[in-house]
Amino acid sequence: MSGANGAPAAELVVDLDAYRENLRVLRELAPASQQMAVVKANGYGHGMVPIARAARDAGADWLGVARPEEALALRSAGDDGPVLCWLETPGAPFAELVEAGIEVTASSAEQLEEILAAAPSRPRVQLKVDTGLSRNGARFGADWSALVRAASRAQESGRVQITGVWSHFACADEPDNPASAEQEAVFIGAVDELRGAGVEPGLRHLSNSAGILTRPSAHFDLVRVGIASYGIDPDPAVRFPGVRPVLTARARLAQVKEVEAGARVSYGYRWTADHPTRLGLVPVGYGDGLHRTASNRAEMGYAGRRVPVRGTICMDQCVIDLGELPARRGDLVTLFGPGDDGEPTAEEWAQAAGTIGYEIVTRLAGRWTRTYRGER
């Protein structure tokens, strides 16, 4: 959406140079491992294709996505490097994925058989073991053993190439939680069982962003860098030195008005002015991905100052209290960014909304204009 002069009414500015630098910094933390840049969920809200291209520029060995349509979209955009897809439902386009050279994930013996039945040629498949997160993956024990047997039979008959085995931490963003050590031990046991069945595991990977910092012993052959590559820490307890937020969300004031003491603001009148003040109308709301729970709690940046959100965040708009700051229609306000000009960060918005930084950036949808800096 744009204003009358063509300037975007609401804009997401994506700093691709910052993203590349973040990947470089993260590579230094796991120099002996390959790096997978995770670009699922539209590149965590940043725009999957431009982010993927920047990741390749930065030397990322792999791209990782959740769903088949994401992987195929990367191929349609011209990416021809290694891509792993891991969340396929029954009837997924396995033939198309295999023909496109995309590696797929088998999370059960049944799913491996579905992949083999659909594949027009020998597929490259990674096996996922559930080491304790209880999401996708064959649960270690009987389910994992069944998948191992199926993989061994398929490999012996020349029907499959097993290229990796992997899992995902549940609590790596809690440095003192013993669950991570337990999961790592289970993962090692799963790899040993696979080898015992005559199947070489290929790439072994367990670490997500948080695990890169908190579990160096779990770097194995590859690490998957997700939220940290976008400059957002997985948790206040896990801080990545040297990474910088990639995304700045900003908008132009749609209206500025003076109100008297006693003026009530937005749905439910959840805020009332206790003195005369100046209000600014920001043309974004929960329909654009803002959290309604941040009403009366979040702040934005304007003219180098923090200004509070007043009243309930609406579907298309929200109100900020400019106080005595001079302002006019069309002026820029920054919802969040790297903090260079005093604006809040995505993590601060997460605190205001009672959620995590991941959700702040991945929910941004619909009517934003994305602008990319540092494209090559």
Tab-separated table of C-alpha atoms in Angstrom:
chain	number	residue	atom	x	y	z
A	1	MET	CA	0.000	0.000	0.000
A	2	SER	CA	1.320	3.425	-0.939
A	3	GLY	CA	0.574	7.024	-0.182
A	4	ALA	CA	-0.485	9.571	-2.751
A	5	ASN	CA	3.089	10.451	-3.660
A	6	GLY	CA	3.980	6.806	-4.235
A	7	ALA	CA	5.858	6.399	-0.953
A	8	PRO	CA	4.825	3.208	0.849
A	9	ALA	CA	2.307	3.731	3.609
A	10	ALA	CA	3.813	0.759	5.435
A	11	GLU	CA	7.228	-0.636	4.583
A	12	LEU	CA	9.494	-3.466	5.635
A	13	VAL	CA	13.101	-2.554	4.906
A	14	VAL	CA	15.300	-5.659	4.672
A	15	ASP	CA	19.060	-5.150	5.013
A	16	LEU	CA	20.577	-7.994	3.008
A	17	ASP	CA	24.121	-6.907	3.834
A	18	ALA	CA	23.306	-7.304	7.525
A	19	TYR	CA	21.902	-10.760	6.796
A	20	ARG	CA	25.061	-11.806	4.958
A	21	GLU	CA	27.214	-10.517	7.795
A	22	ASN	CA	25.107	-12.393	10.338
A	23	LEU	CA	25.696	-15.628	8.433
A	24	ARG	CA	29.429	-14.930	8.442
A	25	VAL	CA	29.418	-14.343	12.201
A	26	LEU	CA	27.426	-17.521	12.787
A	27	ARG	CA	29.753	-19.554	10.588
A	28	GLU	CA	32.643	-18.533	12.814
A	29	LEU	CA	30.831	-20.115	15.764
A	30	ALA	CA	30.698	-23.508	14.014
A	31	PRO	CA	33.591	-23.380	11.532
A	32	ALA	CA	33.913	-27.134	11.075
A	33	SER	CA	30.263	-27.649	10.167
A	34	GLN	CA	28.312	-26.930	7.023
A	35	GLN	CA	25.750	-24.152	7.315
A	36	MET	CA	22.071	-24.423	6.440
A	37	ALA	CA	20.274	-21.086	6.138
A	38	VAL	CA	16.664	-21.671	7.151
A	39	VAL	CA	14.367	-19.586	4.935
A	40	LYS	CA	10.986	-21.141	5.734
A	41	ALA	CA	7.868	-19.073	6.482
A	42	ASN	CA	8.732	-16.543	3.773
A	43	GLY	CA	12.228	-16.145	5.134
A	44	TYR	CA	10.883	-15.549	8.649
A	45	GLY	CA	8.777	-12.757	7.199
A	46	HIS	CA	11.698	-11.094	5.430
A	47	GLY	CA	10.944	-12.456	1.934
A	48	MET	CA	12.125	-15.958	1.082
A	49	VAL	CA	13.628	-15.507	-2.379
A	50	PRO	CA	15.765	-12.384	-1.728
A	51	ILE	CA	16.910	-13.876	1.571
A	52	ALA	CA	17.782	-17.176	-0.120
A	53	ARG	CA	19.831	-15.386	-2.765
A	54	ALA	CA	21.679	-13.439	-0.087
A	55	ALA	CA	22.336	-16.685	1.777
A	56	ARG	CA	23.919	-18.208	-1.315
A	57	ASP	CA	25.966	-15.020	-1.785
A	58	ALA	CA	27.214	-15.449	1.774
A	59	GLY	CA	28.283	-19.028	1.111
A	60	ALA	CA	25.495	-20.945	2.839
A	61	ASP	CA	25.918	-24.610	1.934
A	62	TRP	CA	22.223	-25.418	2.230
A	63	LEU	CA	18.817	-23.821	2.319
A	64	GLY	CA	16.182	-25.269	4.611
A	65	VAL	CA	12.403	-24.999	4.288
A	66	ALA	CA	9.468	-26.692	5.957
A	67	ARG	CA	6.976	-27.281	3.163
A	68	PRO	CA	7.233	-28.611	-0.396
A	69	GLU	CA	5.759	-25.486	-1.991
A	70	GLU	CA	8.543	-23.430	-0.413
A	71	ALA	CA	11.219	-25.702	-1.839
A	72	LEU	CA	9.656	-25.663	-5.295
A	73	ALA	CA	9.343	-21.870	-5.170
A	74	LEU	CA	13.092	-21.656	-4.605
A	75	ARG	CA	13.681	-23.743	-7.720
A	76	SER	CA	11.233	-21.593	-9.699
A	77	ALA	CA	13.221	-18.542	-8.611
A	78	GLY	CA	16.398	-20.042	-10.043
A	79	ASP	CA	18.071	-21.570	-7.013
A	80	ASP	CA	19.854	-24.786	-7.939
A	81	GLY	CA	21.845	-25.493	-4.774
A	82	PRO	CA	21.186	-28.012	-2.019
A	83	VAL	CA	17.745	-27.616	-0.423
A	84	LEU	CA	16.169	-29.691	2.334
A	85	CYS	CA	12.402	-29.915	2.867
A	86	TRP	CA	11.037	-31.538	6.012
A	87	LEU	CA	7.300	-31.192	6.532
A	88	GLU	CA	5.409	-33.218	3.945
A	89	THR	CA	1.864	-34.479	4.339
A	90	PRO	CA	0.308	-37.483	2.544
A	91	GLY	CA	-0.011	-36.748	-1.143
A	92	ALA	CA	2.894	-34.298	-1.162
A	93	PRO	CA	4.435	-33.735	-4.621
A	94	PHE	CA	7.346	-36.083	-4.011
A	95	ALA	CA	7.877	-36.773	-7.714
A	96	GLU	CA	8.206	-33.067	-8.440
A	97	LEU	CA	10.494	-32.551	-5.465
A	98	VAL	CA	12.793	-35.390	-6.492
A	99	GLU	CA	12.887	-34.245	-10.120
A	100	ALA	CA	13.844	-30.773	-8.880
A	101	GLY	CA	16.791	-32.188	-6.949
A	102	ILE	CA	15.317	-31.312	-3.563
A	103	GLU	CA	16.184	-33.532	-0.630
A	104	VAL	CA	13.147	-34.651	1.341
A	105	THR	CA	12.737	-35.893	4.886
A	106	ALA	CA	11.257	-39.209	5.951
A	107	SER	CA	9.795	-39.138	9.456
A	108	SER	CA	8.409	-42.674	9.462
A	109	ALA	CA	8.731	-45.960	7.606
A	110	GLU	CA	5.331	-45.302	6.051
A	111	GLN	CA	6.441	-41.927	4.750
A	112	LEU	CA	9.639	-43.366	3.304
A	113	GLU	CA	7.568	-45.895	1.368
A	114	GLU	CA	5.349	-43.098	0.048
A	115	ILE	CA	8.409	-41.194	-1.147
A	116	LEU	CA	9.816	-44.278	-2.869
A	117	ALA	CA	6.501	-45.100	-4.541
A	118	ALA	CA	6.177	-41.592	-5.968
A	119	ALA	CA	9.769	-40.910	-6.957
A	120	PRO	CA	10.542	-41.203	-10.683
A	121	SER	CA	14.204	-41.838	-9.869
A	122	ARG	CA	16.284	-42.714	-6.833
A	123	PRO	CA	15.489	-39.995	-4.284
A	124	ARG	CA	17.904	-38.352	-1.899
A	125	VAL	CA	16.305	-38.696	1.513
A	126	GLN	CA	17.239	-37.565	4.989
A	127	LEU	CA	15.848	-39.417	7.987
A	128	LYS	CA	14.469	-37.524	10.966
A	129	VAL	CA	14.494	-38.986	14.449
A	130	ASP	CA	12.336	-37.562	17.217
A	131	THR	CA	14.743	-37.282	20.140
A	132	GLY	CA	12.246	-35.682	22.498
A	133	LEU	CA	10.514	-32.702	20.881
A	134	SER	CA	7.521	-34.865	19.881
A	135	ARG	CA	7.016	-33.122	16.552
A	136	ASN	CA	7.783	-34.712	13.193
A	137	GLY	CA	10.348	-37.461	13.131
A	138	ALA	CA	10.303	-41.141	14.044
A	139	ARG	CA	10.266	-41.417	17.813
A	140	PHE	CA	13.433	-43.084	19.051
A	141	GLY	CA	12.612	-46.670	19.875
A	142	ALA	CA	10.285	-48.901	17.885
A	143	ASP	CA	9.300	-46.204	15.368
A	144	TRP	CA	12.907	-45.267	14.649
A	145	SER	CA	13.916	-48.917	14.341
A	146	ALA	CA	11.145	-49.465	11.791
A	147	LEU	CA	12.364	-46.496	9.750
A	148	VAL	CA	15.949	-47.739	9.949
A	149	ARG	CA	14.912	-51.187	8.683
A	150	ALA	CA	12.920	-49.645	5.833
A	151	ALA	CA	15.851	-47.421	4.876
A	152	SER	CA	18.256	-50.347	4.974
A	153	ARG	CA	16.046	-52.476	2.703
A	154	ALA	CA	15.529	-49.612	0.262
A	155	GLN	CA	19.230	-48.864	0.143
A	156	GLU	CA	20.135	-52.513	-0.439
A	157	SER	CA	17.734	-52.626	-3.383
A	158	GLY	CA	19.140	-49.397	-4.823
A	159	ARG	CA	15.873	-47.499	-4.419
A	160	VAL	CA	17.130	-44.674	-2.197
A	161	GLN	CA	20.184	-42.660	-1.278
A	162	ILE	CA	20.224	-41.771	2.416
A	163	THR	CA	21.983	-38.430	2.652
A	164	GLY	CA	21.423	-37.356	6.235
A	165	VAL	CA	19.967	-37.976	9.660
A	166	TRP	CA	18.750	-35.207	11.870
A	167	SER	CA	16.661	-34.016	14.773
A	168	HIS	CA	15.716	-30.790	16.556
A	169	PHE	CA	16.384	-29.475	20.041
A	170	ALA	CA	13.461	-28.626	22.310
A	171	CYS	CA	15.217	-26.501	24.932
A	172	ALA	CA	18.508	-25.294	23.442
A	173	ASP	CA	17.490	-21.722	24.277
A	174	GLU	CA	17.620	-22.676	27.973
A	175	PRO	CA	21.357	-23.133	28.568
A	176	ASP	CA	20.990	-25.016	31.857
A	177	ASN	CA	18.189	-27.336	30.790
A	178	PRO	CA	19.409	-30.965	30.890
A	179	ALA	CA	17.026	-31.904	28.063
A	180	SER	CA	19.566	-30.843	25.430
A	181	ALA	CA	22.217	-33.257	26.696
A	182	GLU	CA	19.586	-35.992	26.833
A	183	GLN	CA	18.518	-35.303	23.250
A	184	GLU	CA	22.099	-35.261	22.042
A	185	ALA	CA	22.701	-38.668	23.617
A	186	VAL	CA	19.554	-40.062	22.002
A	187	PHE	CA	20.628	-38.635	18.650
A	188	ILE	CA	24.021	-40.316	18.881
A	189	GLY	CA	22.264	-43.581	19.706
A	190	ALA	CA	19.987	-43.175	16.688
A	191	VAL	CA	22.968	-42.617	14.393
A	192	ASP	CA	24.701	-45.673	15.833
A	193	GLU	CA	21.602	-47.787	15.195
A	194	LEU	CA	21.467	-46.592	11.595
A	195	ARG	CA	25.121	-47.461	11.063
A	196	GLY	CA	24.539	-50.829	12.707
A	197	ALA	CA	21.952	-51.539	10.017
A	198	GLY	CA	24.540	-50.859	7.327
A	199	VAL	CA	23.363	-47.355	6.427
A	200	GLU	CA	25.854	-44.517	6.562
A	201	PRO	CA	24.088	-41.465	7.995
A	202	GLY	CA	25.485	-38.852	5.635
A	203	LEU	CA	25.078	-35.398	7.153
A	204	ARG	CA	24.296	-35.468	10.865
A	205	HIS	CA	22.590	-32.339	12.181
A	206	LEU	CA	20.865	-31.413	15.407
A	207	SER	CA	21.717	-27.801	16.260
A	208	ASN	CA	19.385	-24.901	15.630
A	209	SER	CA	20.420	-21.286	16.241
A	210	ALA	CA	20.399	-21.600	20.019
A	211	GLY	CA	22.205	-24.925	19.903
A	212	ILE	CA	25.113	-23.339	18.051
A	213	LEU	CA	25.890	-21.348	21.201
A	214	THR	CA	24.741	-23.659	23.955
A	215	ARG	CA	25.771	-27.109	22.629
A	216	PRO	CA	29.094	-26.947	20.737
A	217	SER	CA	29.364	-30.730	21.048
A	218	ALA	CA	26.214	-31.028	18.919
A	219	HIS	CA	27.468	-29.129	15.878
A	220	PHE	CA	28.155	-32.425	14.079
A	221	ASP	CA	28.362	-32.083	10.265
A	222	LEU	CA	25.893	-29.228	9.765
A	223	VAL	CA	24.149	-26.525	11.784
A	224	ARG	CA	20.811	-24.962	10.905
A	225	VAL	CA	20.775	-21.199	11.358
A	226	GLY	CA	17.336	-19.678	11.597
A	227	ILE	CA	16.265	-16.826	13.845
A	228	ALA	CA	19.814	-15.724	14.715
A	229	SER	CA	20.613	-15.143	11.048
A	230	TYR	CA	17.891	-12.492	11.041
A	231	GLY	CA	19.536	-10.742	13.975
A	232	ILE	CA	17.037	-11.834	16.612
A	233	ASP	CA	18.175	-13.751	19.675
A	234	PRO	CA	16.334	-17.023	20.358
A	235	ASP	CA	15.860	-16.033	23.983
A	236	PRO	CA	17.068	-13.297	26.354
A	237	ALA	CA	19.286	-15.978	27.911
A	238	VAL	CA	20.947	-16.731	24.555
A	239	ARG	CA	22.559	-13.633	23.073
A	240	PHE	CA	24.534	-13.761	19.845
A	241	PRO	CA	27.370	-11.214	19.819
A	242	GLY	CA	27.918	-9.507	16.501
A	243	VAL	CA	24.568	-10.178	14.830
A	244	ARG	CA	22.292	-7.333	13.807
A	245	PRO	CA	18.537	-7.156	13.163
A	246	VAL	CA	17.884	-7.373	9.430
A	247	LEU	CA	14.347	-5.985	9.346
A	248	THR	CA	13.001	-2.493	9.959
A	249	ALA	CA	9.220	-1.994	10.014
A	250	ARG	CA	8.079	1.555	9.443
A	251	ALA	CA	5.019	3.495	8.323
A	252	ARG	CA	3.887	7.004	7.449
A	253	LEU	CA	1.465	8.858	9.662
A	254	ALA	CA	-1.989	8.922	8.106
A	255	GLN	CA	-3.237	11.689	10.391
A	256	VAL	CA	-2.098	13.891	13.269
A	257	LYS	CA	-4.591	15.444	15.672
A	258	GLU	CA	-4.642	17.443	18.878
A	259	VAL	CA	-6.852	16.100	21.660
A	260	GLU	CA	-7.885	17.514	24.993
A	261	ALA	CA	-7.610	15.974	28.431
A	262	GLY	CA	-10.301	13.340	28.772
A	263	ALA	CA	-10.184	12.231	25.120
A	264	ARG	CA	-10.719	8.483	24.866
A	265	VAL	CA	-8.889	6.412	22.287
A	266	SER	CA	-9.813	3.398	20.138
A	267	TYR	CA	-12.092	0.417	20.739
A	268	GLY	CA	-13.169	-0.130	24.308
A	269	TYR	CA	-11.774	3.242	25.411
A	270	ARG	CA	-8.834	1.478	27.028
A	271	TRP	CA	-6.836	4.683	27.218
A	272	THR	CA	-7.889	8.174	28.205
A	273	ALA	CA	-5.687	11.259	27.875
A	274	ASP	CA	-4.992	12.872	31.250
A	275	HIS	CA	-3.676	16.046	29.606
A	276	PRO	CA	-3.827	17.679	26.158
A	277	THR	CA	-1.615	15.819	23.695
A	278	ARG	CA	-0.921	15.134	20.038
A	279	LEU	CA	-1.905	11.770	18.548
A	280	GLY	CA	-0.604	10.133	15.390
A	281	LEU	CA	-2.522	7.572	13.353
A	282	VAL	CA	-0.312	4.737	12.087
A	283	PRO	CA	-1.868	2.823	9.140
A	284	VAL	CA	-1.036	-0.721	10.272
A	285	GLY	CA	-2.826	-3.061	12.636
A	286	TYR	CA	-3.453	-6.673	13.455
A	287	GLY	CA	-4.572	-7.254	9.855
A	288	ASP	CA	-0.948	-6.551	8.940
A	289	GLY	CA	0.446	-8.818	11.635
A	290	LEU	CA	0.710	-6.563	14.669
A	291	HIS	CA	-0.250	-8.161	17.946
A	292	ARG	CA	-3.391	-6.795	19.528
A	293	THR	CA	-1.931	-7.862	22.871
A	294	ALA	CA	0.650	-5.076	22.472
A	295	SER	CA	-2.122	-2.470	22.823
A	296	ASN	CA	-1.200	0.203	25.392
A	297	ARG	CA	2.147	-1.541	25.905
A	298	ALA	CA	4.298	-1.245	22.778
A	299	GLU	CA	6.287	1.767	21.652
A	300	MET	CA	7.453	3.123	18.297
A	301	GLY	CA	10.284	5.391	17.271
A	302	TYR	CA	9.665	8.921	16.027
A	303	ALA	CA	12.225	11.716	15.582
A	304	GLY	CA	14.777	9.844	17.692
A	305	ARG	CA	12.349	9.359	20.573
A	306	ARG	CA	10.178	6.523	21.862
A	307	VAL	CA	6.452	7.180	21.695
A	308	PRO	CA	3.805	4.881	23.215
A	309	VAL	CA	0.971	3.065	21.492
A	310	ARG	CA	-2.294	4.290	22.990
A	311	GLY	CA	-5.502	2.316	23.130
A	312	THR	CA	-6.427	-0.847	21.298
A	313	ILE	CA	-4.549	-1.850	18.149
A	314	CYS	CA	-7.188	-2.174	15.398
A	315	MET	CA	-7.279	-4.219	12.206
A	316	ASP	CA	-5.844	-1.519	9.945
A	317	GLN	CA	-4.478	1.138	12.270
A	318	CYS	CA	-3.219	2.090	15.674
A	319	VAL	CA	-2.611	5.308	17.578
A	320	ILE	CA	0.594	6.692	19.070
A	321	ASP	CA	0.996	9.491	21.584
A	322	LEU	CA	3.385	12.091	20.165
A	323	GLY	CA	3.116	14.376	23.168
A	324	GLU	CA	4.552	17.773	22.258
A	325	LEU	CA	6.671	16.483	19.378
A	326	PRO	CA	5.955	18.365	16.148
A	327	ALA	CA	4.524	16.040	13.512
A	328	ARG	CA	2.544	16.058	10.316
A	329	ARG	CA	0.863	13.622	7.972
A	330	GLY	CA	3.353	11.557	6.005
A	331	ASP	CA	6.087	11.605	8.654
A	332	LEU	CA	7.842	8.289	9.183
A	333	VAL	CA	7.481	6.300	12.370
A	334	THR	CA	9.471	3.143	13.042
A	335	LEU	CA	7.675	0.284	14.703
A	336	PHE	CA	10.870	-1.660	15.252
A	337	GLY	CA	14.332	-2.040	13.787
A	338	PRO	CA	17.962	-2.457	14.856
A	339	GLY	CA	17.669	0.355	17.401
A	340	ASP	CA	20.147	2.698	15.738
A	341	ASP	CA	17.849	5.713	16.080
A	342	GLY	CA	16.409	4.752	19.421
A	343	GLU	CA	13.502	2.766	17.992
A	344	PRO	CA	12.356	-0.457	19.678
A	345	THR	CA	13.599	-3.814	18.456
A	346	ALA	CA	11.412	-6.745	17.428
A	347	GLU	CA	12.348	-8.381	20.716
A	348	GLU	CA	10.970	-5.396	22.631
A	349	TRP	CA	7.726	-5.649	20.674
A	350	ALA	CA	7.669	-9.327	21.605
A	351	GLN	CA	7.947	-8.446	25.276
A	352	ALA	CA	5.112	-5.938	24.916
A	353	ALA	CA	2.933	-8.513	23.154
A	354	GLY	CA	3.783	-11.393	25.473
A	355	THR	CA	5.353	-13.507	22.750
A	356	ILE	CA	8.705	-14.206	21.070
A	357	GLY	CA	10.666	-12.335	18.431
A	358	TYR	CA	10.051	-15.114	15.906
A	359	GLU	CA	6.325	-14.408	15.949
A	360	ILE	CA	6.741	-10.647	15.603
A	361	VAL	CA	8.556	-10.923	12.258
A	362	THR	CA	6.885	-14.006	10.773
A	363	ARG	CA	3.361	-12.609	11.266
A	364	LEU	CA	4.000	-9.534	9.117
A	365	ALA	CA	1.777	-10.032	6.106
A	366	GLY	CA	-0.533	-8.577	3.535
A	367	ARG	CA	-0.207	-4.901	2.897
A	368	TRP	CA	3.415	-4.151	3.677
A	369	THR	CA	5.771	-3.111	0.880
A	370	ARG	CA	9.112	-4.908	1.171
A	371	THR	CA	12.196	-2.931	0.183
A	372	TYR	CA	15.559	-4.657	-0.111
A	373	ARG	CA	18.871	-2.981	0.515
A	374	GLY	CA	22.100	-4.613	-0.580
A	375	GLU	CA	20.702	-6.642	-3.476
A	376	ARG	CA	23.350	-7.972	-5.850
